[in-house]
Amino acid sequence: IISLIINKREFGLQLSIDDVVKIASGGALSFQVTLIDVNNNSVPIIGADVYIIIKDVRYNFMDNGDGNYSIHIGAIANTFFAPETIVASLYIEKANFTTESLSITAVVAIDEIFPGIPTFYFLLILFTILSFTGS
C-alpha cells in the first residue's frame, strides 16, 4: 500500500493598497492584486479566481494574464451625514493552491464643502443662522 499526501501550494500575493483605505464620498475603489507561485521560482499565477465581496455583492477581478488581477468598483457609498466604514472580504482560489482570504476596510469620508468642513454641518449652521436672522 502506498500512501500519498498532496499538499496544496501557497500563494505569494501583493496588494496595491493597504488593509485600510480611505475613499471620498461617491469615490471608486480601484486596486490590483499580484499573485506569484513562491514554490516555483516566483512564476506569475494566471487563471485564479479572485473576487471581493462588499455588502453581500460579489465583484470579480479581471485577470490581466501576467499574474496581475485588477478591479474598479465605482461609488461604493455616498455619505452625507457621517463617514461610513465598509469591511470587504477578498478571496483568491485556484486548483492545487490553498484558498486565501483577507479583509480590506474602506472608510468612506463625509462630503466636505471646504477642507475640514462637512457639507451637512455647513448647511445646518447656515440654515440656523438664516432662520434666526429671518425671524
PDB file of C-alpha atoms in Angstrom:
ATOM      1  CA  ILE A   1       0.000   0.000   0.000  1.00  0.00           C
ATOM      2  CA  ILE A   2       1.295   3.408  -0.985  1.00  0.00           C
ATOM      3  CA  SER A   3       0.091   6.424   0.929  1.00  0.00           C
ATOM      4  CA  LEU A   4       0.363   9.738  -0.874  1.00  0.00           C
ATOM      5  CA  ILE A   5      -0.375  13.103   0.704  1.00  0.00           C
ATOM      6  CA  ILE A   6      -0.612  16.059  -1.651  1.00  0.00           C
ATOM      7  CA  ASN A   7      -0.005  19.410  -0.010  1.00  0.00           C
ATOM      8  CA  LYS A   8      -1.554  22.417  -1.661  1.00  0.00           C
ATOM      9  CA  ARG A   9       0.797  25.254  -2.528  1.00  0.00           C
ATOM     10  CA  GLU A  10       0.671  28.738  -1.068  1.00  0.00           C
ATOM     11  CA  PHE A  11       0.101  31.956  -2.993  1.00  0.00           C
ATOM     12  CA  GLY A  12       2.558  34.795  -2.829  1.00  0.00           C
ATOM     13  CA  LEU A  13       0.402  37.894  -3.049  1.00  0.00           C
ATOM     14  CA  GLN A  14       0.885  41.623  -3.078  1.00  0.00           C
ATOM     15  CA  LEU A  15      -1.848  44.259  -2.867  1.00  0.00           C
ATOM     16  CA  SER A  16      -1.530  47.721  -4.385  1.00  0.00           C
ATOM     17  CA  ILE A  17      -3.409  49.180  -1.371  1.00  0.00           C
ATOM     18  CA  ASP A  18      -3.210  48.869   2.411  1.00  0.00           C
ATOM     19  CA  ASP A  19      -5.629  46.851   4.541  1.00  0.00           C
ATOM     20  CA  VAL A  20      -7.377  50.114   5.431  1.00  0.00           C
ATOM     21  CA  VAL A  21      -8.115  52.508   2.588  1.00  0.00           C
ATOM     22  CA  LYS A  22      -9.790  55.937   2.685  1.00  0.00           C
ATOM     23  CA  ILE A  23     -12.199  56.870  -0.095  1.00  0.00           C
ATOM     24  CA  ALA A  24     -14.053  60.128  -0.751  1.00  0.00           C
ATOM     25  CA  SER A  25     -17.838  60.003  -0.682  1.00  0.00           C
ATOM     26  CA  GLY A  26     -19.033  58.626  -4.010  1.00  0.00           C
ATOM     27  CA  GLY A  27     -15.465  57.664  -4.899  1.00  0.00           C
ATOM     28  CA  ALA A  28     -14.390  54.439  -6.557  1.00  0.00           C
ATOM     29  CA  LEU A  29     -12.389  51.567  -5.138  1.00  0.00           C
ATOM     30  CA  SER A  30      -9.652  50.504  -7.541  1.00  0.00           C
ATOM     31  CA  PHE A  31      -6.684  48.284  -6.839  1.00  0.00           C
ATOM     32  CA  GLN A  32      -4.582  45.419  -8.090  1.00  0.00           C
ATOM     33  CA  VAL A  33      -3.536  42.030  -6.702  1.00  0.00           C
ATOM     34  CA  THR A  34      -0.325  40.370  -7.894  1.00  0.00           C
ATOM     35  CA  LEU A  35      -0.065  36.584  -7.475  1.00  0.00           C
ATOM     36  CA  ILE A  36       3.102  34.501  -7.710  1.00  0.00           C
ATOM     37  CA  ASP A  37       3.961  30.865  -7.037  1.00  0.00           C
ATOM     38  CA  VAL A  38       6.599  31.058  -4.299  1.00  0.00           C
ATOM     39  CA  ASN A  39       7.394  27.341  -4.730  1.00  0.00           C
ATOM     40  CA  ASN A  40       8.104  27.628  -8.460  1.00  0.00           C
ATOM     41  CA  ASN A  41      10.686  30.408  -8.933  1.00  0.00           C
ATOM     42  CA  SER A  42       8.076  33.137  -8.342  1.00  0.00           C
ATOM     43  CA  VAL A  43       6.242  32.349 -11.578  1.00  0.00           C
ATOM     44  CA  PRO A  44       3.146  34.578 -12.035  1.00  0.00           C
ATOM     45  CA  ILE A  45      -0.111  32.744 -11.351  1.00  0.00           C
ATOM     46  CA  ILE A  46      -2.742  33.123 -14.057  1.00  0.00           C
ATOM     47  CA  GLY A  47      -6.231  31.676 -14.167  1.00  0.00           C
ATOM     48  CA  ALA A  48      -7.013  32.158 -10.482  1.00  0.00           C
ATOM     49  CA  ASP A  49     -10.490  33.058  -9.287  1.00  0.00           C
ATOM     50  CA  VAL A  50     -10.059  36.379  -7.468  1.00  0.00           C
ATOM     51  CA  TYR A  51     -13.090  38.204  -6.122  1.00  0.00           C
ATOM     52  CA  ILE A  52     -14.181  40.593  -3.401  1.00  0.00           C
ATOM     53  CA  ILE A  53     -17.464  40.669  -1.500  1.00  0.00           C
ATOM     54  CA  ILE A  54     -18.774  44.077  -0.426  1.00  0.00           C
ATOM     55  CA  LYS A  55     -22.175  44.354   1.272  1.00  0.00           C
ATOM     56  CA  ASP A  56     -23.085  40.799   0.146  1.00  0.00           C
ATOM     57  CA  VAL A  57     -22.324  41.615  -3.508  1.00  0.00           C
ATOM     58  CA  ARG A  58     -19.574  39.706  -5.325  1.00  0.00           C
ATOM     59  CA  TYR A  59     -17.226  41.612  -7.650  1.00  0.00           C
ATOM     60  CA  ASN A  60     -14.812  39.623  -9.838  1.00  0.00           C
ATOM     61  CA  PHE A  61     -11.295  40.784 -10.600  1.00  0.00           C
ATOM     62  CA  MET A  62     -10.083  40.945 -14.195  1.00  0.00           C
ATOM     63  CA  ASP A  63      -7.162  38.619 -14.972  1.00  0.00           C
ATOM     64  CA  ASN A  64      -4.569  40.658 -16.886  1.00  0.00           C
ATOM     65  CA  GLY A  65      -2.772  37.459 -17.974  1.00  0.00           C
ATOM     66  CA  ASP A  66       0.507  38.334 -16.253  1.00  0.00           C
ATOM     67  CA  GLY A  67      -0.216  37.424 -12.634  1.00  0.00           C
ATOM     68  CA  ASN A  68      -1.916  40.773 -12.013  1.00  0.00           C
ATOM     69  CA  TYR A  69      -5.618  40.979 -11.248  1.00  0.00           C
ATOM     70  CA  SER A  70      -7.366  44.344 -11.229  1.00  0.00           C
ATOM     71  CA  ILE A  71     -10.720  45.705 -10.168  1.00  0.00           C
ATOM     72  CA  HIS A  72     -12.579  49.012 -10.350  1.00  0.00           C
ATOM     73  CA  ILE A  73     -15.771  49.431  -8.342  1.00  0.00           C
ATOM     74  CA  GLY A  74     -17.462  52.782  -8.802  1.00  0.00           C
ATOM     75  CA  ALA A  75     -19.182  54.641  -5.946  1.00  0.00           C
ATOM     76  CA  ILE A  76     -19.059  52.206  -3.046  1.00  0.00           C
ATOM     77  CA  ALA A  77     -21.054  54.570  -0.814  1.00  0.00           C
ATOM     78  CA  ASN A  78     -22.317  58.135  -0.785  1.00  0.00           C
ATOM     79  CA  THR A  79     -22.033  59.600   2.688  1.00  0.00           C
ATOM     80  CA  PHE A  80     -23.659  62.843   3.749  1.00  0.00           C
ATOM     81  CA  PHE A  81     -24.369  62.722   7.497  1.00  0.00           C
ATOM     82  CA  ALA A  82     -21.425  60.677   8.779  1.00  0.00           C
ATOM     83  CA  PRO A  83     -18.460  58.661   7.500  1.00  0.00           C
ATOM     84  CA  GLU A  84     -19.129  55.005   6.704  1.00  0.00           C
ATOM     85  CA  THR A  85     -16.827  52.064   7.320  1.00  0.00           C
ATOM     86  CA  ILE A  86     -17.195  49.110   4.960  1.00  0.00           C
ATOM     87  CA  VAL A  87     -15.453  45.789   5.517  1.00  0.00           C
ATOM     88  CA  ALA A  88     -14.839  43.786   2.354  1.00  0.00           C
ATOM     89  CA  SER A  89     -13.643  40.198   2.049  1.00  0.00           C
ATOM     90  CA  LEU A  90     -11.102  39.331  -0.652  1.00  0.00           C
ATOM     91  CA  TYR A  91     -10.885  35.696  -1.819  1.00  0.00           C
ATOM     92  CA  ILE A  92      -8.295  34.004  -4.026  1.00  0.00           C
ATOM     93  CA  GLU A  93      -8.921  30.462  -5.277  1.00  0.00           C
ATOM     94  CA  LYS A  94      -7.102  28.166  -7.695  1.00  0.00           C
ATOM     95  CA  ALA A  95      -6.813  24.401  -8.111  1.00  0.00           C
ATOM     96  CA  ASN A  96      -3.856  22.875  -6.205  1.00  0.00           C
ATOM     97  CA  PHE A  97      -3.446  26.041  -4.095  1.00  0.00           C
ATOM     98  CA  THR A  98      -4.804  26.843  -0.661  1.00  0.00           C
ATOM     99  CA  THR A  99      -7.666  29.313  -0.695  1.00  0.00           C
ATOM    100  CA  GLU A 100      -6.611  32.727   0.598  1.00  0.00           C
ATOM    101  CA  SER A 101      -8.955  35.216   2.204  1.00  0.00           C
ATOM    102  CA  LEU A 102      -8.317  38.576   3.774  1.00  0.00           C
ATOM    103  CA  SER A 103     -10.235  41.636   4.864  1.00  0.00           C
ATOM    104  CA  ILE A 104      -9.979  45.140   3.494  1.00  0.00           C
ATOM    105  CA  THR A 105     -11.583  48.043   5.330  1.00  0.00           C
ATOM    106  CA  ALA A 106     -12.775  51.028   3.312  1.00  0.00           C
ATOM    107  CA  VAL A 107     -13.500  54.235   5.210  1.00  0.00           C
ATOM    108  CA  VAL A 108     -15.781  56.409   3.094  1.00  0.00           C
ATOM    109  CA  ALA A 109     -15.323  60.035   4.142  1.00  0.00           C
ATOM    110  CA  ILE A 110     -18.142  62.521   4.528  1.00  0.00           C
ATOM    111  CA  ASP A 111     -18.653  65.182   1.816  1.00  0.00           C
ATOM    112  CA  GLU A 112     -16.813  68.414   2.564  1.00  0.00           C
ATOM    113  CA  ILE A 113     -17.814  71.762   1.094  1.00  0.00           C
ATOM    114  CA  PHE A 114     -14.476  73.226   2.224  1.00  0.00           C
ATOM    115  CA  PRO A 115     -11.470  71.302   3.552  1.00  0.00           C
ATOM    116  CA  GLY A 116     -12.340  70.197   7.083  1.00  0.00           C
ATOM    117  CA  ILE A 117     -15.946  71.442   6.920  1.00  0.00           C
ATOM    118  CA  PRO A 118     -18.525  68.720   6.166  1.00  0.00           C
ATOM    119  CA  THR A 119     -21.329  69.804   3.830  1.00  0.00           C
ATOM    120  CA  PHE A 120     -24.088  68.618   6.168  1.00  0.00           C
ATOM    121  CA  TYR A 121     -22.825  70.613   9.139  1.00  0.00           C
ATOM    122  CA  PHE A 122     -22.154  73.674   6.982  1.00  0.00           C
ATOM    123  CA  LEU A 123     -25.748  73.601   5.747  1.00  0.00           C
ATOM    124  CA  LEU A 124     -27.050  73.009   9.277  1.00  0.00           C
ATOM    125  CA  ILE A 125     -25.186  76.052  10.613  1.00  0.00           C
ATOM    126  CA  LEU A 126     -26.145  78.168   7.591  1.00  0.00           C
ATOM    127  CA  PHE A 127     -29.870  77.362   7.926  1.00  0.00           C
ATOM    128  CA  THR A 128     -29.728  78.003  11.680  1.00  0.00           C
ATOM    129  CA  ILE A 129     -28.196  81.446  11.118  1.00  0.00           C
ATOM    130  CA  LEU A 130     -30.695  82.250   8.357  1.00  0.00           C
ATOM    131  CA  SER A 131     -33.656  81.158  10.480  1.00  0.00           C
ATOM    132  CA  PHE A 132     -32.595  83.379  13.411  1.00  0.00           C
ATOM    133  CA  THR A 133     -31.856  86.412  11.234  1.00  0.00           C
ATOM    134  CA  GLY A 134     -35.064  85.957   9.269  1.00  0.00           C
ATOM    135  CA  SER A 135     -37.329  85.872  12.329  1.00  0.00           C
TER     136      SER A 135
END
